[in-house]
Every structure is written in structure tokens, then in C-alpha cells.
Coordinates of C-alpha atoms in Angstrom, one line a residue:
M1 CA -44.0 50.2 -2.1
S2 CA -45.3 46.9 -4.4
E3 CA -42.5 44.0 -2.5
P4 CA -39.3 43.2 -4.8
L5 CA -39.2 41.0 -7.7
F6 CA -36.2 39.4 -6.9
L7 CA -34.9 38.9 -3.3
S8 CA -31.7 36.8 -2.0
L9 CA -33.4 33.5 -0.3
N10 CA -30.9 31.0 1.8
S11 CA -32.5 27.6 3.9
I12 CA -32.1 30.4 6.4
E13 CA -34.5 32.7 5.2
V14 CA -36.9 29.5 3.1
A15 CA -37.3 28.2 7.1
K16 CA -38.6 32.0 7.8
L17 CA -40.9 31.7 5.6
I18 CA -42.1 28.4 6.3
R19 CA -43.0 29.2 9.7
T20 CA -45.2 31.8 9.0
A21 CA -48.0 29.2 7.5
R22 CA -51.8 29.0 8.7
R23 CA -52.7 26.7 5.8
S24 CA -50.5 24.7 3.7
V25 CA -46.6 24.6 2.6
C26 CA -44.9 22.9 -0.6
F27 CA -41.3 22.8 -0.4
A28 CA -39.9 21.7 -3.9
A29 CA -35.3 21.5 -4.5
P30 CA -32.8 18.8 -5.6
G31 CA -32.4 18.3 -1.5
I32 CA -33.2 20.2 1.4
L33 CA -31.7 21.5 4.2
Q34 CA -31.9 21.5 8.0
E35 CA -33.5 24.7 8.8
P36 CA -36.4 24.2 6.7
A37 CA -37.0 20.8 7.8
K38 CA -37.1 21.7 11.4
A39 CA -39.6 24.6 10.2
M40 CA -41.9 21.5 8.2
V41 CA -42.0 19.8 11.1
D42 CA -42.8 22.5 13.6
V43 CA -45.6 23.9 10.7
A44 CA -46.8 20.0 10.6
A45 CA -47.6 19.6 14.0
R46 CA -49.8 23.0 13.7
I47 CA -51.4 22.5 10.6
G48 CA -51.2 18.6 10.3
P49 CA -48.4 16.6 8.0
E50 CA -51.1 16.2 4.8
L51 CA -50.8 19.8 4.5
V52 CA -46.9 19.6 3.9
T53 CA -45.9 19.2 0.4
V54 CA -42.2 18.0 0.0
C55 CA -40.6 17.2 -3.6
L56 CA -36.9 16.2 -3.6
D57 CA -34.3 14.2 -5.8
F58 CA -33.7 12.1 -3.1
D59 CA -29.9 10.7 -4.7
E60 CA -26.8 9.7 -3.0
K61 CA -25.2 12.4 -5.4
V62 CA -27.8 15.4 -4.5
M63 CA -26.2 15.0 -0.9
R64 CA -22.6 14.8 -2.0
M65 CA -23.3 17.6 -4.0
G66 CA -24.6 19.2 -0.9
F67 CA -28.1 20.7 -1.8
G68 CA -29.3 18.6 1.3
E69 CA -28.9 16.5 4.5
M70 CA -29.6 12.6 4.8
E71 CA -31.0 14.0 8.4
A72 CA -33.0 16.6 7.3
V73 CA -34.9 14.1 5.0
N74 CA -35.2 12.1 8.4
S75 CA -36.6 14.4 10.3
L76 CA -39.2 15.1 7.8
R77 CA -40.3 11.4 7.5
K78 CA -40.2 10.4 11.4
A79 CA -42.7 13.6 11.8
N80 CA -45.5 11.6 8.9
I81 CA -44.0 14.1 6.3
E82 CA -44.5 12.3 3.1
V83 CA -41.0 12.8 1.1
R84 CA -42.0 12.2 -2.8
T85 CA -38.9 11.6 -4.8
V86 CA -38.6 14.3 -8.6
H87 CA -35.4 12.8 -10.6
G88 CA -33.2 15.0 -11.9
M89 CA -34.8 18.1 -10.2
R90 CA -32.9 21.2 -9.7
T91 CA -35.2 24.2 -9.6
G92 CA -36.1 25.5 -6.2
L93 CA -39.5 26.1 -5.3
V94 CA -40.9 27.3 -2.2
I95 CA -45.2 28.3 -1.6
V96 CA -46.9 29.1 1.5
D97 CA -50.5 30.2 2.1
G98 CA -50.3 31.1 -1.7
E99 CA -47.0 33.2 -1.3
G100 CA -44.6 31.7 -3.6
Y101 CA -40.6 32.1 -4.6
I102 CA -38.8 29.7 -7.3
F103 CA -35.2 30.0 -6.8
T104 CA -31.9 28.3 -7.6
P105 CA -30.7 26.4 -4.7
T106 CA -26.8 26.5 -3.0
A107 CA -24.7 23.5 -3.4
L108 CA -22.6 23.6 -0.8
Y109 CA -20.1 21.6 -2.6
L110 CA -19.7 24.9 -4.7
E111 CA -20.0 27.9 -2.3
A112 CA -21.3 28.6 0.4
E113 CA -24.8 29.6 1.5
H114 CA -24.6 33.3 2.9
R115 CA -25.6 35.4 0.0
P116 CA -25.4 39.2 0.1
I117 CA -28.8 40.7 0.0
D118 CA -28.0 42.2 -3.5
A119 CA -27.3 39.2 -4.9
P120 CA -30.4 37.6 -5.7
N121 CA -31.2 34.0 -6.1
A122 CA -34.8 34.0 -6.5
M123 CA -37.7 35.5 -8.0
R124 CA -41.1 36.0 -7.0
L125 CA -44.4 34.2 -8.3
S126 CA -48.0 36.2 -8.2
Q127 CA -50.9 34.5 -6.7
E128 CA -52.0 32.7 -10.0
Q129 CA -48.7 31.5 -10.4
A130 CA -48.1 30.1 -7.0
K131 CA -51.7 28.4 -7.6
E132 CA -50.4 26.7 -10.7
A133 CA -47.2 25.7 -9.3
L134 CA -49.0 23.8 -7.2
A135 CA -51.4 22.6 -9.2
R136 CA -48.6 21.3 -11.9
L137 CA -46.0 19.9 -9.5
S138 CA -47.9 17.1 -8.0
P139 CA -51.2 15.2 -6.9
V140 CA -51.1 16.1 -3.4
A141 CA -49.8 20.0 -4.1
K142 CA -52.9 19.8 -6.8
A143 CA -55.3 18.7 -4.0
I144 CA -54.1 21.1 -1.8
A145 CA -54.9 24.4 -3.9
A146 CA -58.0 22.9 -5.3
A147 CA -58.6 22.8 -1.2
H148 CA -58.0 25.9 -0.4
A149 CA -59.7 28.2 -3.8
D150 CA -61.3 30.6 -3.6
T151 CA -64.4 29.9 -6.2
E152 CA -65.8 26.9 -7.6
E153 CA -64.7 28.8 -10.6
E154 CA -61.1 28.6 -9.5
R155 CA -61.5 25.1 -7.8
E156 CA -62.4 23.5 -11.6
R157 CA -59.7 25.6 -13.2
I158 CA -56.9 24.2 -11.0
C159 CA -58.9 20.5 -10.6
E160 CA -58.6 20.8 -14.9
Q161 CA -54.8 21.1 -14.6
A162 CA -52.4 18.6 -15.4
V163 CA -49.8 17.3 -13.3
E164 CA -46.9 18.1 -15.1
V165 CA -43.8 16.7 -12.6
P166 CA -43.8 12.7 -12.2
S167 CA -43.0 11.8 -8.9
E168 CA -43.0 8.9 -6.0
P169 CA -42.8 8.4 -2.7
V170 CA -39.2 7.8 -1.1
A171 CA -39.6 4.1 -0.3
D172 CA -37.8 2.5 2.8
Q173 CA -35.5 0.4 1.3
E174 CA -34.5 3.7 -1.3
I175 CA -33.7 5.1 2.1
K176 CA -31.7 2.7 3.7
E177 CA -29.6 2.0 0.5
V178 CA -28.6 5.9 0.5
E179 CA -28.2 5.7 4.4
R180 CA -25.8 3.1 3.9
R181 CA -23.4 4.6 1.2
L182 CA -23.4 7.7 3.0
T183 CA -22.1 5.7 6.0
E184 CA -19.7 3.4 4.4
T185 CA -18.0 6.7 2.3
P186 CA -19.2 10.2 4.0
P187 CA -19.4 13.6 1.5
V188 CA -16.8 15.4 2.3
Q189 CA -16.8 19.0 4.8
F190 CA -18.0 21.4 2.3
D191 CA -16.7 23.9 3.9
I192 CA -13.1 22.9 3.6
E193 CA -13.6 21.7 0.4
R194 CA -14.0 24.9 -1.3
Q195 CA -11.3 26.5 1.2
V196 CA -9.1 24.1 -1.1
R197 CA -10.6 25.1 -3.8
V198 CA -9.6 28.2 -3.8
Y199 CA -5.6 27.5 -3.6
S200 CA -6.4 24.6 -6.3
S201 CA -7.5 26.6 -8.7
Y202 CA -3.6 28.6 -8.7
L203 CA -1.1 25.6 -7.5
Q204 CA -0.5 21.6 -8.3
Y205 CA 2.3 19.6 -7.2
I206 CA 4.0 17.5 -9.6
E207 CA 6.4 15.2 -9.7
L208 CA 9.1 15.2 -12.7
E209 CA 10.5 10.9 -12.9
L210 CA 12.8 10.4 -16.1
K211 CA 13.7 6.4 -15.6
G212 CA 16.0 4.3 -18.1
A213 CA 18.3 7.4 -19.4
A214 CA 20.6 7.4 -16.9
L215 CA 22.5 4.6 -18.8
Q216 CA 25.8 5.8 -17.6
R217 CA 25.5 4.9 -14.3
R218 CA 25.3 1.0 -15.0
R219 CA 27.6 -1.2 -13.8
L220 CA 28.6 -4.7 -13.9
T221 CA 30.6 -6.6 -10.9
I222 CA 33.7 -8.8 -12.1
P223 CA 33.6 -12.0 -11.3
Q224 CA 36.3 -13.0 -8.2
S225 CA 38.0 -15.2 -10.1
V226 CA 38.9 -12.3 -12.4
L227 CA 39.3 -9.5 -10.4
E228 CA 43.2 -8.2 -10.0
L229 CA 43.9 -5.3 -7.4
D230 CA 46.1 -3.4 -10.5
D231 CA 44.0 -1.4 -12.4
S232 CA 45.7 -0.1 -15.8
E233 CA 45.7 3.9 -16.5
E234 CA 43.7 2.7 -19.1
L235 CA 40.9 1.6 -17.1
Q236 CA 41.3 3.3 -14.4
D237 CA 38.7 5.2 -13.4
R238 CA 36.1 2.5 -15.1
L239 CA 37.5 -0.4 -13.3
R240 CA 37.7 -0.9 -9.7
T241 CA 35.2 -4.2 -8.2
T242 CA 32.7 -2.7 -10.7
F243 CA 33.3 -1.9 -14.1
E244 CA 31.1 1.1 -15.6
V245 CA 29.4 0.1 -18.0
I246 CA 29.6 2.7 -20.5
E247 CA 32.0 4.8 -21.0
K248 CA 31.7 8.2 -19.7
N249 CA 33.2 10.3 -22.5
S250 CA 30.9 7.5 -25.2
H251 CA 28.3 9.4 -26.7
I252 CA 25.2 7.5 -25.2
S253 CA 26.6 8.6 -21.9
W254 CA 26.9 12.3 -23.2
S255 CA 23.3 12.4 -24.7
S256 CA 21.9 10.7 -21.3
E257 CA 23.9 13.5 -19.2
R258 CA 22.2 16.2 -21.3
L259 CA 18.4 14.6 -21.5
E260 CA 18.9 15.1 -17.2
N261 CA 19.9 18.4 -17.6
N262 CA 17.1 19.5 -19.9
L263 CA 15.0 18.0 -17.1
N264 CA 16.2 20.1 -14.7
W265 CA 16.1 23.1 -16.5
I266 CA 12.3 23.0 -17.0
R267 CA 11.9 22.0 -13.2
D268 CA 14.0 25.0 -12.5
D269 CA 11.9 27.5 -14.8
L270 CA 8.2 26.1 -14.4
T271 CA 8.2 24.6 -11.4
K272 CA 9.1 25.4 -7.4
K273 CA 10.5 23.3 -4.6
L274 CA 8.9 24.3 -1.9
P275 CA 11.1 23.9 1.7
N276 CA 11.0 20.5 4.4
G277 CA 10.5 18.0 1.6
A278 CA 7.1 18.8 0.6
G279 CA 7.6 19.2 -2.7
R280 CA 7.2 20.9 -6.1
I281 CA 4.3 22.8 -7.2
V282 CA 3.3 25.0 -10.3
L283 CA 1.5 27.8 -10.9
K284 CA -1.4 26.5 -12.9
S285 CA -1.1 29.3 -15.2
E286 CA 2.2 27.9 -16.7
K287 CA 0.9 24.5 -17.3
P288 CA 0.1 25.5 -20.6
Q289 CA 4.1 26.6 -21.2
L290 CA 5.0 23.3 -18.9
D291 CA 3.1 20.9 -21.2
K292 CA 5.0 22.3 -24.1
R293 CA 8.6 22.0 -22.6
L294 CA 7.7 18.4 -21.7
E295 CA 5.9 17.4 -25.0
E296 CA 9.6 18.9 -26.5
F297 CA 11.3 16.9 -23.7
R298 CA 9.5 13.5 -25.1
N299 CA 10.7 14.0 -29.2
E300 CA 14.7 14.4 -27.0
L301 CA 14.2 11.2 -25.2
E302 CA 12.7 9.2 -28.3
Q303 CA 15.9 10.0 -30.3
H304 CA 18.0 9.3 -27.3
R305 CA 16.6 6.2 -27.4
E306 CA 17.3 5.4 -30.9
L307 CA 21.0 5.8 -30.0
V308 CA 20.8 3.5 -27.3
W309 CA 18.7 1.4 -29.8
E310 CA 21.8 1.9 -32.8
E311 CA 25.5 2.2 -30.0
L312 CA 24.3 -0.2 -27.5
R313 CA 25.5 -3.9 -28.4
E314 CA 28.8 -2.3 -30.3
T315 CA 29.8 -0.4 -26.7
M316 CA 28.6 -3.4 -24.9
E317 CA 31.5 -5.4 -27.1
K318 CA 33.5 -2.5 -26.4
A319 CA 34.0 -2.9 -23.1
L320 CA 34.4 -6.4 -23.3
E321 CA 37.4 -6.5 -24.9
Q322 CA 38.8 -3.8 -22.9
I323 CA 38.4 -5.9 -19.8
V324 CA 39.9 -9.3 -22.2
K325 CA 42.7 -6.8 -23.1
Y326 CA 43.8 -6.1 -20.1
Y327 CA 43.2 -9.4 -17.9
L328 CA 44.7 -11.9 -20.8
P329 CA 48.0 -11.4 -20.7
R330 CA 48.1 -11.4 -16.5
I331 CA 46.1 -15.1 -17.2
M332 CA 48.6 -15.7 -19.4
E333 CA 51.4 -15.3 -17.7
S334 CA 49.7 -16.5 -14.4
P335 CA 46.9 -18.4 -14.6
P336 CA 44.0 -18.3 -11.2
D337 CA 44.1 -22.4 -10.1
D338 CA 41.5 -23.6 -11.8
L339 CA 43.0 -23.1 -14.6
Y340 CA 46.9 -23.6 -13.7
Y341 CA 45.7 -27.1 -13.1
Q342 CA 43.2 -28.0 -15.9
I343 CA 46.2 -26.8 -17.8
G344 CA 49.0 -29.8 -16.6
R345 CA 50.7 -26.6 -15.3
D346 CA 52.4 -25.2 -18.8
M347 CA 53.4 -22.2 -18.9
P348 CA 52.5 -19.3 -19.9
A349 CA 49.0 -20.4 -20.3
P350 CA 48.2 -21.0 -24.3
P351 CA 45.8 -17.0 -25.4
S352 CA 43.5 -19.6 -26.8
I353 CA 42.9 -21.2 -23.8
A354 CA 43.4 -18.5 -21.7
R355 CA 40.5 -16.5 -23.9
E356 CA 38.5 -19.2 -23.8
W357 CA 38.4 -19.3 -19.7
L358 CA 37.5 -15.4 -19.5
D359 CA 35.0 -15.4 -22.0
R360 CA 33.4 -18.0 -19.7
K361 CA 33.5 -16.2 -16.4
L362 CA 32.5 -12.8 -18.7
K363 CA 30.4 -13.4 -21.1
P364 CA 27.1 -14.0 -18.5
V365 CA 28.0 -11.0 -16.6
F366 CA 27.8 -9.1 -20.2
K367 CA 24.6 -10.6 -20.5
K368 CA 23.2 -9.8 -18.2
A369 CA 23.8 -6.2 -17.8
F370 CA 23.2 -6.0 -21.5
D371 CA 19.3 -7.7 -21.3
R372 CA 19.5 -5.2 -18.2
L373 CA 20.2 -2.3 -20.3
K374 CA 18.1 -3.7 -23.2
S375 CA 15.2 -3.2 -20.3
D376 CA 16.0 0.2 -19.1
V377 CA 15.4 1.4 -22.6
E378 CA 12.0 -0.1 -23.1
K379 CA 11.1 1.3 -20.4
M380 CA 13.1 5.1 -20.5
Q381 CA 10.1 7.7 -20.4
I382 CA 9.2 10.5 -18.0
I383 CA 6.8 9.9 -15.8
V384 CA 4.9 13.7 -14.9
R385 CA 2.1 13.4 -11.6
Y386 CA -0.5 16.4 -10.6
K387 CA -1.4 16.3 -7.4
D388 CA -3.8 19.0 -6.0
V389 CA -3.8 20.9 -3.1
T390 CA -5.0 19.7 0.1
Y391 CA -6.3 20.9 3.2
E392 CA -3.5 19.3 5.2
T393 CA -1.6 21.1 3.0
L394 CA -3.1 24.3 3.9
N395 CA -2.7 23.6 7.1
R396 CA 1.1 23.2 7.3
E397 CA 2.6 26.0 8.7
D398 CA 5.2 27.0 5.8
F399 CA 3.4 26.1 3.6
L400 CA 1.0 29.5 2.4
Q401 CA 4.5 31.8 3.1
S402 CA 6.2 29.7 1.3
V403 CA 4.8 30.0 -1.6
R404 CA 4.3 33.7 -1.4
K405 CA 7.9 33.2 -1.6
E406 CA 8.2 31.2 -4.7
Y407 CA 5.4 33.4 -6.4
P408 CA 5.8 36.7 -5.0
Y409 CA 3.8 38.5 -7.6
I410 CA 1.2 36.5 -7.5
N411 CA -2.2 38.8 -5.4
W412 CA -1.8 35.8 -2.8
D413 CA -3.8 38.6 -0.1
R414 CA -7.1 38.2 -2.8
A415 CA -6.9 33.9 -2.8
H416 CA -6.2 34.7 0.9
E417 CA -9.7 36.5 1.5
E418 CA -11.6 33.8 -0.7
Y419 CA -10.5 31.4 1.1
R420 CA -11.8 32.7 4.3
A421 CA -14.5 32.9 2.9
A422 CA -15.0 29.5 1.2
G423 CA -14.1 28.0 5.0
E424 CA -17.6 30.0 5.8
K425 CA -20.6 27.3 7.8
I426 CA -23.9 27.4 5.7

């Protein structure tokens, strides 16, 4: 029975193949993991490091993607095996004593390296293809292939092949620089990152914040020199030690409350609140609908802003007049001390003087409140923050249970199986 053309290769299987070497080893890939590197070190001690060829894309990002490990590269260099760098290398190639395979390396950031036998990622090369690959990969590999040619004719043919892959030895300074960056910011733990991505594909945290729209809650403080203890029936709901700038039944107040209610409906319809202060989550499948609703809400918010701009000054002037109307007769009948002694103790105080005194006390307060409200209107917006699920989140005791409860019709059993599989080590 002939050998299979397609097969499944991982780093363990590649290492087993390398350990069988008697004449030479050639390995080319984006990066190299510990098992193949250890096998090459052992083989180099037996047949000589000059007969082991290694071509990698020696780059920090390659290791962060999980194609290789810095420790593996260092172990090769300590064994006097030359490591050459090929910019952008993404194909895998392993040739041992003329037996060769081309394979797709696994980025551990994306998936575990364990592969079922019936999920091939490699193809066997013929002897001729293996020899040609050696001849075209690098000068060192070409020299090894020529040295092991079966005939003079074959050796000459190999020597005539042009090297197609530009490469150069990895420099000591480059090694130190990559090591420094990886030490300062270590790569993620790939098995953990894969687990997180399983649930991140289903869920996101979301924060919805409405800023500047609740103008009806704004209050201003009545100056102590003006404040009276008794309240008129007209102002009793608005006037205590502070004064509600926007009346509860005003158009602005009604519009603000409607906005808040609409945002709460969006929260309740399309997001779920997790217990114990864990925040709100949204299904990623619902995000298009959520984004549509939020865009409609932004249009409502813009209409509200225009309404406020049109009515704000009139509302403030009306509020000022209400306070003046309430306090003016009281000041005329019983002027406060700093007015009483200025008007020569004339009783009652003249209306124009009483009104001027009130204006001097109240207008700065209303000017400050008006400026603050204008600032609120300018900053009026809805803030939407999405945050991804983290490993710490997944390890909360109640997280998965709460998610199942809030979304009972999602196949969480399947997601959990994927989660467990993603956590497998190399």
C-alpha cells in the first residue's frame, strides 16, 4: 500500500520525523516551537550542526501569533545551528534525509495545535520535489542537497537551480531586540486567549450613558440673603433652599424624560443586566439591531437639543420672574438689613429699589445656571462603550450561569464545548 499523500502534522509529529535523521534536516516555517527545536539539537549533536538548515521569519509579531517561541530559537543557536530569517515566510517545509513535506503551520493564537488524523494540513513531496525545494530554499540547503546527490548528473542539475528565497543569518542584535520587546510585553497565553474568543464571538459588554439631557434635574441655590422660610403654593414644588430651573411639566422636562425612557427601553429590549454589578451584555447577533435603535435615538437626541436651544433662555427668564414675583412684595414690606439701612428706613421699600436689589442678588445666580445649562446642551450626547469578555470574566463563579439564564435559547452547551477545546495546551 502506498504512503498517503495528505496527512496531519503538528510539532510533535515533525519532531519525531526529525529525530530519524541520518544525513540532513531542513526546516522552514514562520517560527519554530520547542519540540522540533529539541529534536534538531539532538540530531545536530549526532550528525553535525552544519547539516541542519533552519529558515524562519524571525519577527516579534510571528511569536505573538503563536507560530514560534524565542526559547526554541535560542536553543538552536546554543547548539551552533545557524538560524536564517526569511521575511514573511508563512509556508511550512520539513525535509529529512530526502523525505519531505509541505505543511500549514498553526497559529496558536487562533487554535490549538492538536489535529485529528482526518484533518490534513500537510502534503508529502516526491523525492524530486524535495530535492528541488532544497536547491531553491537557501545556499546551505542547496549545498547539502548537492552533496547527497545520487549521481553526478543530479548534482549538476541541483547546482544549476537558482535560490529563490532570500534569507540572511539572524543577527545577535536582532535577537536581543526581540527578546527585550517580548520581555517588556510578553505574548498572551494562547490557550487562555482562545477560550476568551469563544465567548467573545457570542457576547460583548456594553455601557450606555446619556450625558447632558436631564436638564430638569438642574437646580440653583437661592442666596441666603433672599431666601425666605415660607413657600408660596405656586412655587412649593420647586422652591426650597434650591430652585428647580426647569418646571416638571415643561416641554423641555417632558422631552428629557421621554429620551431617558426610550434609552431604558433600548437597554431592556436588547441588553441584559448581569447580577452582582457585573455590567450589561449584548448578543453580538443583536448588535445590528441595537446599532439601528441607537442611531434612531441619536436623531431624537438632536431634535431635543434643538428644542432646548429654542426654549432655554425663555425658560430661564420665566423662572427668574417667578422668584422675583414671589419675593418682591416681601422685600418691600420687610427689607433685609443690607437694604433697610440703605433706604433710610423708609417703609415700605420702593418697588424699583426692591426689584434692583433682587436683580443684583439673583441675576448672577441665574447667569451661572444658564451657562451651565448651555454647556450641558453642547455636550449632550449618548456614549456607547463596548468591551470584550475577558478571562477574568469567564472565571467568575456566576458568569456562565447568569448568561444561560438571560439567554436561555442560545446553545450554550456547544459554546462551552468549544471553550473547553480551546483551552487545550499544545
